[in-house]
mmCIF file of C-alpha atoms and ligand atoms in Angstrom:
data_model
loop_
_atom_site.group_PDB
_atom_site.id
_atom_site.type_symbol
_atom_site.label_atom_id
_atom_site.label_comp_id
_atom_site.label_asym_id
_atom_site.label_seq_id
_atom_site.Cartn_x
_atom_site.Cartn_y
_atom_site.Cartn_z
ATOM 1 C CA MET A 207 0.208 -7.402 -29.263
ATOM 2 C CA GLN A 208 1.595 -8.351 -25.840
ATOM 3 C CA ARG A 209 3.334 -5.850 -23.588
ATOM 4 C CA LYS A 210 6.160 -6.872 -21.304
ATOM 5 C CA ASP A 211 3.771 -6.996 -18.320
ATOM 6 C CA GLY A 212 1.696 -9.587 -20.171
ATOM 7 C CA MET A 213 -1.274 -7.329 -20.825
ATOM 8 C CA ARG A 214 -2.829 -6.947 -24.230
ATOM 9 C CA SER A 215 -2.402 -3.356 -25.392
ATOM 10 C CA ASP A 216 -5.247 -3.493 -27.929
ATOM 11 C CA ASN A 217 -7.831 -4.452 -25.332
ATOM 12 C CA ALA A 218 -6.381 -3.310 -22.037
ATOM 13 C CA PRO A 219 -8.176 -4.735 -19.005
ATOM 14 C CA LYS A 220 -9.651 -2.482 -16.328
ATOM 15 C CA ARG A 221 -7.360 -4.016 -13.689
ATOM 16 C CA TRP A 222 -3.617 -3.758 -13.149
ATOM 17 C CA PHE A 223 -3.003 -7.368 -12.105
ATOM 18 C CA MET A 224 -4.682 -10.695 -11.532
ATOM 19 C CA GLY A 225 -4.854 -11.845 -7.935
ATOM 20 C CA SER A 226 -6.932 -12.840 -4.936
ATOM 21 C CA ASP A 227 -8.865 -10.453 -2.710
ATOM 22 C CA PHE A 228 -5.886 -10.580 -0.309
ATOM 23 C CA THR A 229 -3.556 -9.411 -3.075
ATOM 24 C CA ARG A 230 -5.902 -6.517 -3.839
ATOM 25 C CA HIS A 231 -6.158 -5.566 -0.159
ATOM 26 C CA VAL A 232 -2.366 -5.463 0.083
ATOM 27 C CA ALA A 233 -2.044 -3.339 -3.074
ATOM 28 C CA GLN A 234 -4.773 -1.021 -1.798
ATOM 29 C CA ALA A 235 -3.102 -0.626 1.601
ATOM 30 C CA ILE A 236 0.269 0.155 -0.022
ATOM 31 C CA THR A 237 -1.488 2.754 -2.223
ATOM 32 C CA GLN A 238 -3.184 4.370 0.761
ATOM 33 C CA TYR A 239 -0.470 4.148 3.408
ATOM 34 C CA GLY A 240 2.736 3.736 1.453
ATOM 35 C CA PRO A 241 5.621 3.863 1.699
ATOM 36 C CA ILE A 242 4.992 1.341 4.467
ATOM 37 C CA SER A 243 7.049 -1.418 6.081
ATOM 38 C CA ARG A 244 6.064 -5.086 5.770
ATOM 39 C CA THR A 245 5.710 -5.259 9.558
ATOM 40 C CA ALA A 246 3.210 -2.392 9.700
ATOM 41 C CA LEU A 247 1.366 -3.761 6.671
ATOM 42 C CA SER A 248 0.978 -7.236 8.172
ATOM 43 C CA GLN A 249 -0.259 -5.680 11.414
ATOM 44 C CA ILE A 250 -2.852 -3.478 9.663
ATOM 45 C CA LEU A 251 -4.135 -6.276 7.434
ATOM 46 C CA GLY A 252 -3.926 -9.059 10.008
ATOM 47 C CA LEU A 253 -1.753 -11.184 7.701
ATOM 48 C CA SER A 254 1.200 -13.302 8.757
ATOM 49 C CA GLN A 255 4.638 -12.114 7.625
ATOM 50 C CA GLY A 256 4.929 -15.219 5.442
ATOM 51 C CA ALA A 257 1.590 -14.702 3.690
ATOM 52 C CA LEU A 258 2.365 -11.038 3.184
ATOM 53 C CA SER A 259 5.801 -11.794 1.748
ATOM 54 C CA ARG A 260 4.323 -14.133 -0.852
ATOM 55 C CA ILE A 261 1.793 -11.468 -1.873
ATOM 56 C CA THR A 262 4.297 -8.606 -2.029
ATOM 57 C CA SER A 263 6.643 -10.814 -4.101
ATOM 58 C CA ASP A 264 3.835 -11.337 -6.612
ATOM 59 C CA LEU A 265 3.110 -7.607 -6.715
ATOM 60 C CA ILE A 266 6.793 -6.766 -7.154
ATOM 61 C CA TYR A 267 7.026 -9.305 -10.006
ATOM 62 C CA ALA A 268 3.932 -7.755 -11.643
ATOM 63 C CA GLY A 269 5.580 -4.319 -11.466
ATOM 64 C CA VAL A 270 2.868 -2.878 -9.219
ATOM 65 C CA ILE A 271 5.021 -2.133 -6.158
ATOM 66 C CA GLU A 272 8.701 -1.904 -5.279
ATOM 67 C CA GLU A 273 10.838 -2.099 -2.183
ATOM 68 C CA ILE A 274 12.674 1.091 -1.257
ATOM 69 C CA ASN A 275 15.019 2.408 1.404
ATOM 70 C CA ASP A 276 13.166 4.306 4.099
ATOM 71 C CA SER A 277 15.739 7.054 3.955
ATOM 72 C CA THR A 278 14.885 7.913 0.334
ATOM 73 C CA HIS A 279 11.156 8.514 0.816
ATOM 74 C CA GLY A 280 9.109 10.091 3.573
ATOM 75 C CA PRO A 281 6.697 7.849 5.448
ATOM 76 C CA GLY A 282 3.148 7.463 4.163
ATOM 77 C CA ARG A 283 -0.040 8.091 6.121
ATOM 78 C CA LEU A 284 -0.943 5.306 8.523
ATOM 79 C CA PRO A 285 -4.458 4.490 9.761
ATOM 80 C CA ARG A 286 -5.794 6.519 12.655
ATOM 81 C CA ASP A 287 -5.224 4.864 16.039
ATOM 82 C CA PHE A 288 -2.507 2.641 14.552
ATOM 83 C CA THR A 289 0.174 1.747 17.079
ATOM 84 C CA PRO A 290 3.192 0.034 15.512
ATOM 85 C CA LYS A 291 4.441 -3.141 17.166
ATOM 86 C CA GLU A 292 7.655 -3.151 15.154
ATOM 87 C CA ARG A 293 10.769 -4.474 16.881
ATOM 88 C CA ALA A 294 13.889 -2.390 16.731
ATOM 89 C CA GLU A 295 15.689 -3.300 13.510
ATOM 90 C CA ARG A 296 19.082 -4.957 13.792
ATOM 91 C CA ARG A 297 22.002 -2.562 13.643
ATOM 92 C CA GLY A 298 23.376 -2.176 10.122
ATOM 93 C CA ARG A 299 20.336 -3.653 8.424
ATOM 94 C CA PRO A 300 18.522 -0.979 6.378
ATOM 95 C CA ARG A 301 14.809 -0.480 6.983
ATOM 96 C CA THR A 302 12.829 -0.951 3.805
ATOM 97 C CA SER A 303 9.317 -0.016 2.787
ATOM 98 C CA MET A 304 6.909 -0.913 0.041
ATOM 99 C CA ARG A 305 5.637 1.719 -2.367
ATOM 100 C CA LEU A 306 3.287 1.750 -5.334
ATOM 101 C CA ARG A 307 5.059 2.269 -8.667
ATOM 102 C CA ALA A 308 2.701 5.153 -9.346
ATOM 103 C CA GLU A 309 4.697 6.466 -12.298
ATOM 104 C CA GLU A 310 4.043 3.242 -14.283
ATOM 105 C CA ARG A 311 0.388 4.068 -15.002
ATOM 106 C CA SER A 312 -1.674 7.131 -15.819
ATOM 107 C CA PHE A 313 -5.415 7.720 -15.589
ATOM 108 C CA VAL A 314 -7.833 10.296 -16.955
ATOM 109 C CA GLY A 315 -10.393 11.909 -14.661
ATOM 110 C CA VAL A 316 -13.496 13.522 -16.170
ATOM 111 C CA SER A 317 -15.983 15.584 -14.194
ATOM 112 C CA VAL A 318 -19.227 16.441 -15.963
ATOM 113 C CA HIS A 319 -20.970 19.224 -14.076
ATOM 114 C CA ASP A 320 -23.531 21.951 -14.808
ATOM 115 C CA THR A 321 -22.779 22.916 -18.405
ATOM 116 C CA ASP A 322 -19.066 22.136 -18.283
ATOM 117 C CA VAL A 323 -16.680 19.210 -18.473
ATOM 118 C CA SER A 324 -13.288 19.144 -16.702
ATOM 119 C CA VAL A 325 -10.529 16.685 -17.636
ATOM 120 C CA ILE A 326 -7.224 15.904 -15.924
ATOM 121 C CA VAL A 327 -4.543 13.168 -16.100
ATOM 122 C CA VAL A 328 -2.967 11.745 -12.941
ATOM 123 C CA ASP A 329 -0.531 8.976 -11.972
ATOM 124 C CA ALA A 330 -1.535 5.918 -9.920
ATOM 125 C CA LEU A 331 -1.273 7.911 -6.676
ATOM 126 C CA CYS A 332 -3.602 10.535 -8.163
ATOM 127 C CA HIS A 333 -0.844 13.137 -8.500
ATOM 128 C CA GLU A 334 -1.548 15.576 -11.321
ATOM 129 C CA LEU A 335 0.346 14.947 -14.569
ATOM 130 C CA THR A 336 -1.449 17.666 -16.547
ATOM 131 C CA SER A 337 -3.346 20.824 -15.695
ATOM 132 C CA CYS A 338 -7.128 20.560 -15.678
ATOM 133 C CA HIS A 339 -8.859 21.356 -18.987
ATOM 134 C CA THR A 340 -12.389 22.709 -18.679
ATOM 135 C CA GLU A 341 -14.771 23.371 -21.569
ATOM 136 C CA SER A 342 -18.414 24.376 -21.763
ATOM 137 C CA LEU A 343 -20.596 21.663 -23.275
ATOM 138 C CA VAL A 344 -21.715 22.722 -26.747
ATOM 139 C CA SER A 345 -24.783 20.486 -26.524
ATOM 140 C CA THR A 346 -26.447 18.212 -23.967
ATOM 141 C CA GLU A 347 -27.333 15.612 -26.602
ATOM 142 C CA PRO A 348 -25.614 12.345 -25.538
ATOM 143 C CA GLN A 349 -23.640 11.741 -28.773
ATOM 144 C CA ALA A 350 -22.407 15.343 -28.765
ATOM 145 C CA VAL A 351 -21.415 15.226 -25.069
ATOM 146 C CA ILE A 352 -19.462 11.992 -25.564
ATOM 147 C CA ALA A 353 -17.777 13.322 -28.724
ATOM 148 C CA GLN A 354 -16.714 16.506 -26.907
ATOM 149 C CA ILE A 355 -15.360 14.597 -23.892
ATOM 150 C CA ALA A 356 -13.501 12.177 -26.200
ATOM 151 C CA GLY A 357 -11.938 15.093 -28.040
ATOM 152 C CA ILE A 358 -10.550 16.579 -24.816
ATOM 153 C CA VAL A 359 -9.444 13.169 -23.489
ATOM 154 C CA ASN A 360 -7.591 12.378 -26.727
ATOM 155 C CA ARG A 361 -5.822 15.748 -26.714
ATOM 156 C CA VAL A 362 -4.837 15.557 -23.068
ATOM 157 C CA ALA A 363 -3.863 11.864 -23.175
ATOM 158 C CA ALA A 364 -1.548 12.431 -26.157
ATOM 159 C CA SER A 365 0.670 14.666 -24.027
ATOM 160 C CA VAL A 366 1.265 12.076 -21.287
ATOM 161 C CA THR A 367 3.663 9.145 -20.896
ATOM 162 C CA PRO A 368 2.785 6.387 -20.114
ATOM 163 C CA SER A 369 -0.518 6.524 -22.004
ATOM 164 C CA PRO A 370 -3.617 6.419 -19.782
ATOM 165 C CA VAL A 371 -4.976 2.938 -19.065
ATOM 166 C CA LEU A 372 -8.386 3.934 -17.752
ATOM 167 C CA VAL A 373 -10.781 6.888 -17.886
ATOM 168 C CA GLY A 374 -12.909 7.615 -14.812
ATOM 169 C CA VAL A 375 -16.018 9.749 -15.270
ATOM 170 C CA GLY A 376 -17.804 11.421 -12.356
ATOM 171 C CA ILE A 377 -21.241 12.863 -13.040
ATOM 172 C CA GLY A 378 -24.047 14.251 -10.891
ATOM 173 C CA ALA A 379 -26.403 11.606 -12.151
ATOM 174 C CA HIS A 380 -27.814 8.158 -11.481
ATOM 175 C CA THR A 381 -25.442 5.521 -12.823
ATOM 176 C CA ARG A 382 -25.676 1.748 -13.220
ATOM 177 C CA GLU A 383 -22.986 -0.914 -12.856
ATOM 178 C CA GLY A 384 -20.180 1.548 -13.455
ATOM 179 C CA VAL A 385 -20.943 1.834 -17.166
ATOM 180 C CA ASP A 386 -24.308 3.508 -17.863
ATOM 181 C CA VAL A 387 -26.093 6.722 -16.911
ATOM 182 C CA THR A 388 -29.786 6.014 -16.369
ATOM 183 C CA TYR A 389 -30.975 9.452 -15.280
ATOM 184 C CA ALA A 390 -29.224 12.821 -15.572
ATOM 185 C CA PRO A 391 -31.726 15.646 -15.116
ATOM 186 C CA PHE A 392 -29.122 18.411 -15.517
ATOM 187 C CA LEU A 393 -28.362 17.071 -19.014
ATOM 188 C CA HIS A 394 -32.051 16.261 -19.684
ATOM 189 C CA TRP A 395 -31.177 12.564 -20.091
ATOM 190 C CA ASP A 396 -34.200 10.439 -19.154
ATOM 191 C CA ASP A 397 -33.147 7.281 -20.985
ATOM 192 C CA THR A 398 -30.133 5.050 -20.434
ATOM 193 C CA VAL A 399 -26.945 6.360 -22.038
ATOM 194 C CA HIS A 400 -24.142 3.808 -22.418
ATOM 195 C CA VAL A 401 -21.449 6.335 -21.504
ATOM 196 C CA SER A 402 -18.604 3.864 -20.898
ATOM 197 C CA ALA A 403 -19.103 1.954 -24.143
ATOM 198 C CA MET A 404 -19.521 5.141 -26.193
ATOM 199 C CA LEU A 405 -16.520 6.907 -24.690
ATOM 200 C CA GLU A 406 -14.381 3.782 -24.925
ATOM 201 C CA GLU A 407 -15.198 3.509 -28.611
ATOM 202 C CA ALA A 408 -14.508 7.193 -29.206
ATOM 203 C CA CYS A 409 -11.161 7.427 -27.413
ATOM 204 C CA GLY A 410 -9.938 3.826 -27.283
ATOM 205 C CA ILE A 411 -9.417 3.779 -23.524
ATOM 206 C CA PRO A 412 -11.498 1.624 -21.135
ATOM 207 C CA THR A 413 -13.883 3.795 -19.143
ATOM 208 C CA VAL A 414 -15.715 3.535 -15.832
ATOM 209 C CA ILE A 415 -18.409 5.916 -14.627
ATOM 210 C CA ALA A 416 -19.942 6.707 -11.249
ATOM 211 C CA ASN A 417 -22.022 9.299 -9.475
ATOM 212 C CA ASP A 418 -19.651 12.151 -8.608
ATOM 213 C CA LEU A 419 -20.434 12.001 -4.896
ATOM 214 C CA ASN A 420 -19.279 8.379 -4.862
ATOM 215 C CA THR A 421 -16.121 9.230 -6.808
ATOM 216 C CA LEU A 422 -15.278 11.882 -4.203
ATOM 217 C CA LEU A 423 -15.958 9.435 -1.352
ATOM 218 C CA VAL A 424 -13.626 6.850 -2.894
ATOM 219 C CA TYR A 425 -10.993 9.502 -3.622
ATOM 220 C CA GLU A 426 -11.000 10.669 0.015
ATOM 221 C CA ASN A 427 -10.772 7.027 1.088
ATOM 222 C CA TRP A 428 -7.765 6.222 -1.040
ATOM 223 C CA PHE A 429 -5.937 9.527 -1.380
ATOM 224 C CA GLY A 430 -7.495 12.211 0.809
ATOM 225 C CA ALA A 431 -8.937 13.107 4.192
ATOM 226 C CA GLY A 432 -10.563 9.692 4.714
ATOM 227 C CA ILE A 433 -7.385 7.573 4.599
ATOM 228 C CA GLY A 434 -7.355 5.169 7.530
ATOM 229 C CA LEU A 435 -10.706 6.314 8.964
ATOM 230 C CA PRO A 436 -12.953 3.387 9.905
ATOM 231 C CA ARG A 437 -16.080 5.396 9.057
ATOM 232 C CA PHE A 438 -16.653 8.853 7.632
ATOM 233 C CA ALA A 439 -19.479 10.744 5.961
ATOM 234 C CA LEU A 440 -19.439 13.217 3.120
ATOM 235 C CA LEU A 441 -21.917 16.089 2.833
ATOM 236 C CA THR A 442 -22.027 18.247 -0.282
ATOM 237 C CA ILE A 443 -23.878 21.505 -0.791
ATOM 238 C CA GLY A 444 -24.334 23.239 -4.127
ATOM 239 C CA VAL A 445 -26.956 22.848 -6.838
ATOM 240 C CA GLY A 446 -28.232 19.974 -4.701
ATOM 241 C CA VAL A 447 -27.457 18.441 -1.311
ATOM 242 C CA GLY A 448 -25.542 15.157 -1.245
ATOM 243 C CA TYR A 449 -24.633 12.604 1.412
ATOM 244 C CA ALA A 450 -22.501 9.473 1.307
ATOM 245 C CA LEU A 451 -21.024 7.180 3.934
ATOM 246 C CA SER A 452 -17.780 5.200 3.910
ATOM 247 C CA GLU A 453 -17.370 2.134 6.109
ATOM 248 C CA HIS A 454 -14.011 0.363 6.492
ATOM 249 C CA GLY A 455 -12.663 1.870 3.298
ATOM 250 C CA HIS A 456 -15.703 1.197 1.115
ATOM 251 C CA PRO A 457 -18.791 3.247 0.216
ATOM 252 C CA VAL A 458 -21.988 2.088 1.887
ATOM 253 C CA ASP A 459 -23.645 1.510 -1.435
ATOM 254 C CA ASP A 460 -27.257 1.442 -2.486
ATOM 255 C CA PRO A 461 -28.843 1.862 -5.925
ATOM 256 C CA ASP A 462 -30.880 4.792 -4.588
ATOM 257 C CA ASN A 463 -27.867 6.709 -3.215
ATOM 258 C CA SER A 464 -27.571 9.048 -6.158
ATOM 259 C CA TYR A 465 -31.176 10.246 -5.884
ATOM 260 C CA GLY A 466 -30.149 12.740 -3.180
ATOM 261 C CA LEU A 467 -31.905 10.990 -0.302
ATOM 262 C CA ILE A 468 -30.922 13.566 2.320
ATOM 263 C CA GLY A 469 -32.079 16.520 0.211
ATOM 264 C CA HIS A 470 -35.356 17.096 2.071
ATOM 265 C CA VAL A 471 -34.359 16.353 5.671
ATOM 266 C CA LEU A 472 -35.663 19.038 8.052
ATOM 267 C CA VAL A 473 -32.981 21.516 9.120
ATOM 268 C CA ASP A 474 -34.922 24.651 10.183
ATOM 269 C CA ASN A 475 -38.571 24.914 11.285
ATOM 270 C CA HIS A 476 -38.581 28.534 10.156
ATOM 271 C CA GLY A 477 -36.713 27.989 6.901
ATOM 272 C CA PRO A 478 -37.964 28.730 3.381
ATOM 273 C CA ARG A 479 -40.442 26.488 1.586
ATOM 274 C CA CYS A 480 -38.994 24.107 -1.019
ATOM 275 C CA PHE A 481 -40.515 23.133 -4.390
ATOM 276 C CA ALA A 482 -41.978 20.009 -2.752
ATOM 277 C CA GLY A 483 -43.786 22.115 -0.144
ATOM 278 C CA HIS A 484 -41.575 21.388 2.903
ATOM 279 C CA GLU A 485 -40.700 24.254 5.208
ATOM 280 C CA GLY A 486 -37.036 24.446 6.155
ATOM 281 C CA CYS A 487 -35.777 21.225 4.538
ATOM 282 C CA ALA A 488 -32.157 20.798 3.414
ATOM 283 C CA GLN A 489 -33.003 22.370 0.063
ATOM 284 C CA CYS A 490 -32.353 25.704 1.810
ATOM 285 C CA LEU A 491 -28.638 24.780 1.482
ATOM 286 C CA THR A 492 -28.811 24.869 -2.322
ATOM 287 C CA THR A 493 -27.860 27.699 -4.671
ATOM 288 C CA ALA A 494 -31.425 28.248 -5.985
ATOM 289 C CA SER A 495 -32.937 28.477 -2.512
ATOM 290 C CA LEU A 496 -30.181 30.781 -1.223
ATOM 291 C CA ALA A 497 -30.633 33.097 -4.217
ATOM 292 C CA GLN A 498 -34.356 33.259 -3.484
ATOM 293 C CA GLU A 499 -33.880 33.844 0.234
ATOM 294 C CA TYR A 500 -31.267 36.532 -0.403
ATOM 295 C CA SER A 501 -33.644 38.219 -2.853
ATOM 296 C CA THR A 502 -36.274 38.345 -0.084
ATOM 297 C CA ILE A 503 -33.755 39.869 2.349
ATOM 298 C CA LEU A 504 -32.721 42.531 -0.190
ATOM 299 C CA GLY A 505 -36.262 43.145 -1.479
ATOM 300 C CA GLN A 506 -35.119 42.662 -5.068
ATOM 301 C CA ALA A 507 -34.458 39.704 -7.351
ATOM 302 C CA VAL A 508 -30.779 38.649 -7.373
ATOM 303 C CA GLY A 509 -28.887 35.513 -8.333
ATOM 304 C CA PHE A 510 -26.694 33.201 -6.259
ATOM 305 C CA ASP A 511 -23.550 34.852 -7.637
ATOM 306 C CA ASP A 512 -24.693 38.176 -6.148
ATOM 307 C CA PHE A 513 -25.067 36.516 -2.766
ATOM 308 C CA ALA A 514 -21.663 34.826 -3.122
ATOM 309 C CA HIS A 515 -20.079 38.185 -3.972
ATOM 310 C CA ASP A 516 -21.697 39.954 -1.006
ATOM 311 C CA ALA A 517 -20.863 37.008 1.283
ATOM 312 C CA ARG A 518 -17.177 37.259 0.432
ATOM 313 C CA ALA A 519 -17.356 41.044 0.859
ATOM 314 C CA GLY A 520 -19.048 40.593 4.249
ATOM 315 C CA THR A 521 -22.068 42.865 3.745
ATOM 316 C CA PRO A 522 -24.486 42.828 6.717
ATOM 317 C CA GLN A 523 -27.410 41.362 4.735
ATOM 318 C CA ALA A 524 -25.206 38.601 3.328
ATOM 319 C CA GLN A 525 -23.821 37.937 6.812
ATOM 320 C CA THR A 526 -27.360 37.354 8.106
ATOM 321 C CA LEU A 527 -27.926 34.651 5.505
ATOM 322 C CA ILE A 528 -24.444 33.161 6.021
ATOM 323 C CA ASN A 529 -25.159 32.795 9.734
ATOM 324 C CA ARG A 530 -28.506 31.098 9.073
ATOM 325 C CA THR A 531 -27.009 28.849 6.403
ATOM 326 C CA CYS A 532 -24.115 27.744 8.599
ATOM 327 C CA PHE A 533 -26.469 27.030 11.515
ATOM 328 C CA ARG A 534 -28.667 24.948 9.195
ATOM 329 C CA LEU A 535 -25.611 23.117 7.896
ATOM 330 C CA GLY A 536 -24.654 22.394 11.512
ATOM 331 C CA THR A 537 -28.123 20.920 12.054
ATOM 332 C CA LEU A 538 -27.660 18.649 9.039
ATOM 333 C CA ILE A 539 -24.195 17.631 10.267
ATOM 334 C CA ALA A 540 -25.639 16.760 13.698
ATOM 335 C CA THR A 541 -28.397 14.683 12.072
ATOM 336 C CA ALA A 542 -25.867 12.762 9.976
ATOM 337 C CA GLN A 543 -23.630 12.282 13.019
ATOM 338 C CA ASN A 544 -26.468 11.097 15.263
ATOM 339 C CA PHE A 545 -27.677 8.464 12.801
ATOM 340 C CA ALA A 546 -24.483 7.220 11.141
ATOM 341 C CA LEU A 547 -21.922 7.756 13.959
ATOM 342 C CA PRO A 548 -19.010 8.572 11.647
ATOM 343 C CA HIS A 549 -15.561 9.502 12.907
ATOM 344 C CA THR A 550 -15.537 12.646 10.791
ATOM 345 C CA ILE A 551 -17.858 14.459 8.408
ATOM 346 C CA LEU A 552 -16.276 15.954 5.288
ATOM 347 C CA ILE A 553 -17.957 18.995 3.730
ATOM 348 C CA SER A 554 -17.628 19.712 0.028
ATOM 349 C CA GLY A 555 -19.619 21.010 -2.950
ATOM 350 C CA GLU A 556 -19.711 24.170 -5.056
ATOM 351 C CA ILE A 557 -20.846 26.401 -2.182
ATOM 352 C CA SER A 558 -18.923 24.787 0.685
ATOM 353 C CA PHE A 559 -16.866 28.010 0.855
ATOM 354 C CA LEU A 560 -19.861 29.458 2.755
ATOM 355 C CA ALA A 561 -19.133 26.999 5.569
ATOM 356 C CA ARG A 562 -15.704 28.567 6.093
ATOM 357 C CA LEU A 563 -17.295 31.975 6.657
ATOM 358 C CA ASN A 564 -18.884 31.090 10.001
ATOM 359 C CA THR A 565 -17.769 27.813 11.564
ATOM 360 C CA GLU A 566 -19.029 29.027 14.953
ATOM 361 C CA SER A 567 -22.629 29.014 13.652
ATOM 362 C CA ILE A 568 -22.033 25.496 12.302
ATOM 363 C CA ARG A 569 -20.952 24.433 15.791
ATOM 364 C CA SER A 570 -24.039 26.141 17.313
ATOM 365 C CA GLY A 571 -26.241 24.238 14.872
ATOM 366 C CA ILE A 572 -24.547 20.970 15.809
ATOM 367 C CA ARG A 573 -24.830 21.652 19.557
ATOM 368 C CA SER A 574 -28.565 22.327 19.250
ATOM 369 C CA PHE A 575 -29.142 18.743 18.165
ATOM 370 C CA ARG A 576 -26.548 16.894 20.243
ATOM 371 C CA PRO A 577 -26.738 15.908 23.921
ATOM 372 C CA SER A 578 -24.300 18.084 25.878
ATOM 373 C CA GLN A 579 -22.496 14.951 27.160
ATOM 374 C CA ALA A 580 -21.826 13.700 23.628
ATOM 375 C CA ALA A 581 -18.389 14.190 22.098
ATOM 376 C CA PRO A 582 -17.868 17.187 19.811
ATOM 377 C CA VAL A 583 -18.548 16.379 16.172
ATOM 378 C CA LYS A 584 -15.477 16.446 13.960
ATOM 379 C CA PHE A 585 -15.967 18.017 10.553
ATOM 380 C CA THR A 586 -13.557 19.107 7.844
ATOM 381 C CA ILE A 587 -14.346 21.567 5.063
ATOM 382 C CA LEU A 588 -12.560 20.345 1.938
ATOM 383 C CA ASP A 589 -11.125 22.680 -0.675
ATOM 384 C CA PHE A 590 -13.539 22.732 -3.560
ATOM 385 C CA SER A 591 -12.722 23.042 -7.256
ATOM 386 C CA TRP A 592 -13.768 21.172 -10.364
ATOM 387 C CA THR A 593 -10.121 20.194 -10.756
ATOM 388 C CA TYR A 594 -10.457 18.408 -7.410
ATOM 389 C CA TRP A 595 -13.597 16.617 -8.600
ATOM 390 C CA ALA A 596 -11.944 15.628 -11.893
ATOM 391 C CA LYS A 597 -9.110 14.149 -9.803
ATOM 392 C CA ALA A 598 -11.729 12.381 -7.694
ATOM 393 C CA ALA A 599 -13.134 10.766 -10.864
ATOM 394 C CA ALA A 600 -9.601 9.586 -11.717
ATOM 395 C CA GLY A 601 -9.123 8.384 -8.121
ATOM 396 C CA HIS A 602 -12.269 6.291 -8.409
ATOM 397 C CA ALA A 603 -10.899 4.740 -11.608
ATOM 398 C CA ILE A 604 -7.592 3.949 -9.848
ATOM 399 C CA ALA A 605 -9.484 2.258 -7.015
ATOM 400 C CA GLN A 606 -11.245 0.059 -9.580
ATOM 401 C CA TYR A 607 -7.955 -0.693 -11.310
ATOM 402 C CA ILE A 608 -6.118 -1.724 -8.132
ATOM 403 C CA GLY A 609 -8.751 -2.670 -5.550
HETATM 404 ZN ZN1 ZN B 257 -38.014 19.837 0.670
#
C-alpha cells in the first residue's frame, strides 16, 4: 500500500526522504535552528541562495518542511557566534522562515536502564506527545525484555496520531551498527542480541538502537544544550562514569566508546580504591563507591540512597563527601577540557544532582588542574530524569530519520 508521500506503509523506511547529503544537512539545520530564514541558512551551510532554494523546494514538496511568516512563530536557536549578514528586507515584503513539519511524524523513545524500561512518544522536534511510561523489567532474559518493551510500545503508540514511524532504543550497553546489543552486563547479556530485528517484529515499527550516552549526545546536538556548538563533551556520573565528545554536530565515534573508557582516569591521589585496584580513579564518582565511602565516614554500612537522602538534607557528614565528590568531578572536567578542548562540558547521569550541591568545589577541582592563564571552563549540569533519557533515545532516532 502506498501513502500519499510515496512511502510504503507496510515496510516503512528508516528515513523521511530520499536526497543527497546536502539535502540532509539542510533538513538537519532547519530541525536544529528553525524557524530560520533562507538567508541565515545559506550563510550557516555555505550554500548559494540558488542551491539552497532548489533543496528547500524539494523538502517542501516531500512534506518535510514548510515556509511560514516570521510573525507567527518565534525565532529558533542559531549557532553560537553566528552573525547574520541579512540585508534589510524590502518594505511591504513579509519575512519568511523555514520550519520542520514536526507534527507530521511521531517517534518512540525507549530507555532501558537498571531494572526498568521507560517509553515516551515525541514529534519530529522531540516534543513530548505522551507522558513517560516506566515499568520494572519482569525478567532480564532477552525474549522477555523485548516482549515487555513491545507491549509498552504498542500500548503507547496506539494512543498517538500520526502513528510512530521509528523506535529509538537507548541502553547502557555495547551496541553494533545501530541494530544489535553485543554486551550488556547489567542485563547479564554476554552474547549478541538482535534487539532491532526482534523489537521490529514484535511491534511492527522499524527500530534503531544505540548506547544511551550516544543517544544523549545526539539529542543535545539536535534539540538541547549542544545546538550550534562546534565541539562539546558530555560527562555522566551514576552507576558508571561516561564520556562522549561531539565535533561539528556529530559524535566522535569509536567502537570502544561504550566500554566506559574514562572510568578509571585518576581524579584523587587520596581517593578510595576501586575494584581494579586503582586509588582515586573516576570510579569514586559512582553510586557503589560513594555508598562505600559514606559507610566508612559514618562507621556503619549504608546504601547510596541513604547518602542521597543525607546529601539533600545537608547533614555535615554528607556535606564532607559532597565536597570531595564535587572537587573530584572538577578534576575530571579539567582533564576532559585539557585533552579535548571542548566549548562546553555537559554533566548528566543519575547522580548529577550532587554536582548542583557544590559548584564551587567543582570550580576548585577544575582550577587545580588548569593553568591560571587559561580561560575558565564552561560546564552545564543538565536536568536528569529517565524521561529525559527516553526522549534522548527518540531524538537519536529522529536524527537517523532526517540526518
Ligand atoms: Zn579504577
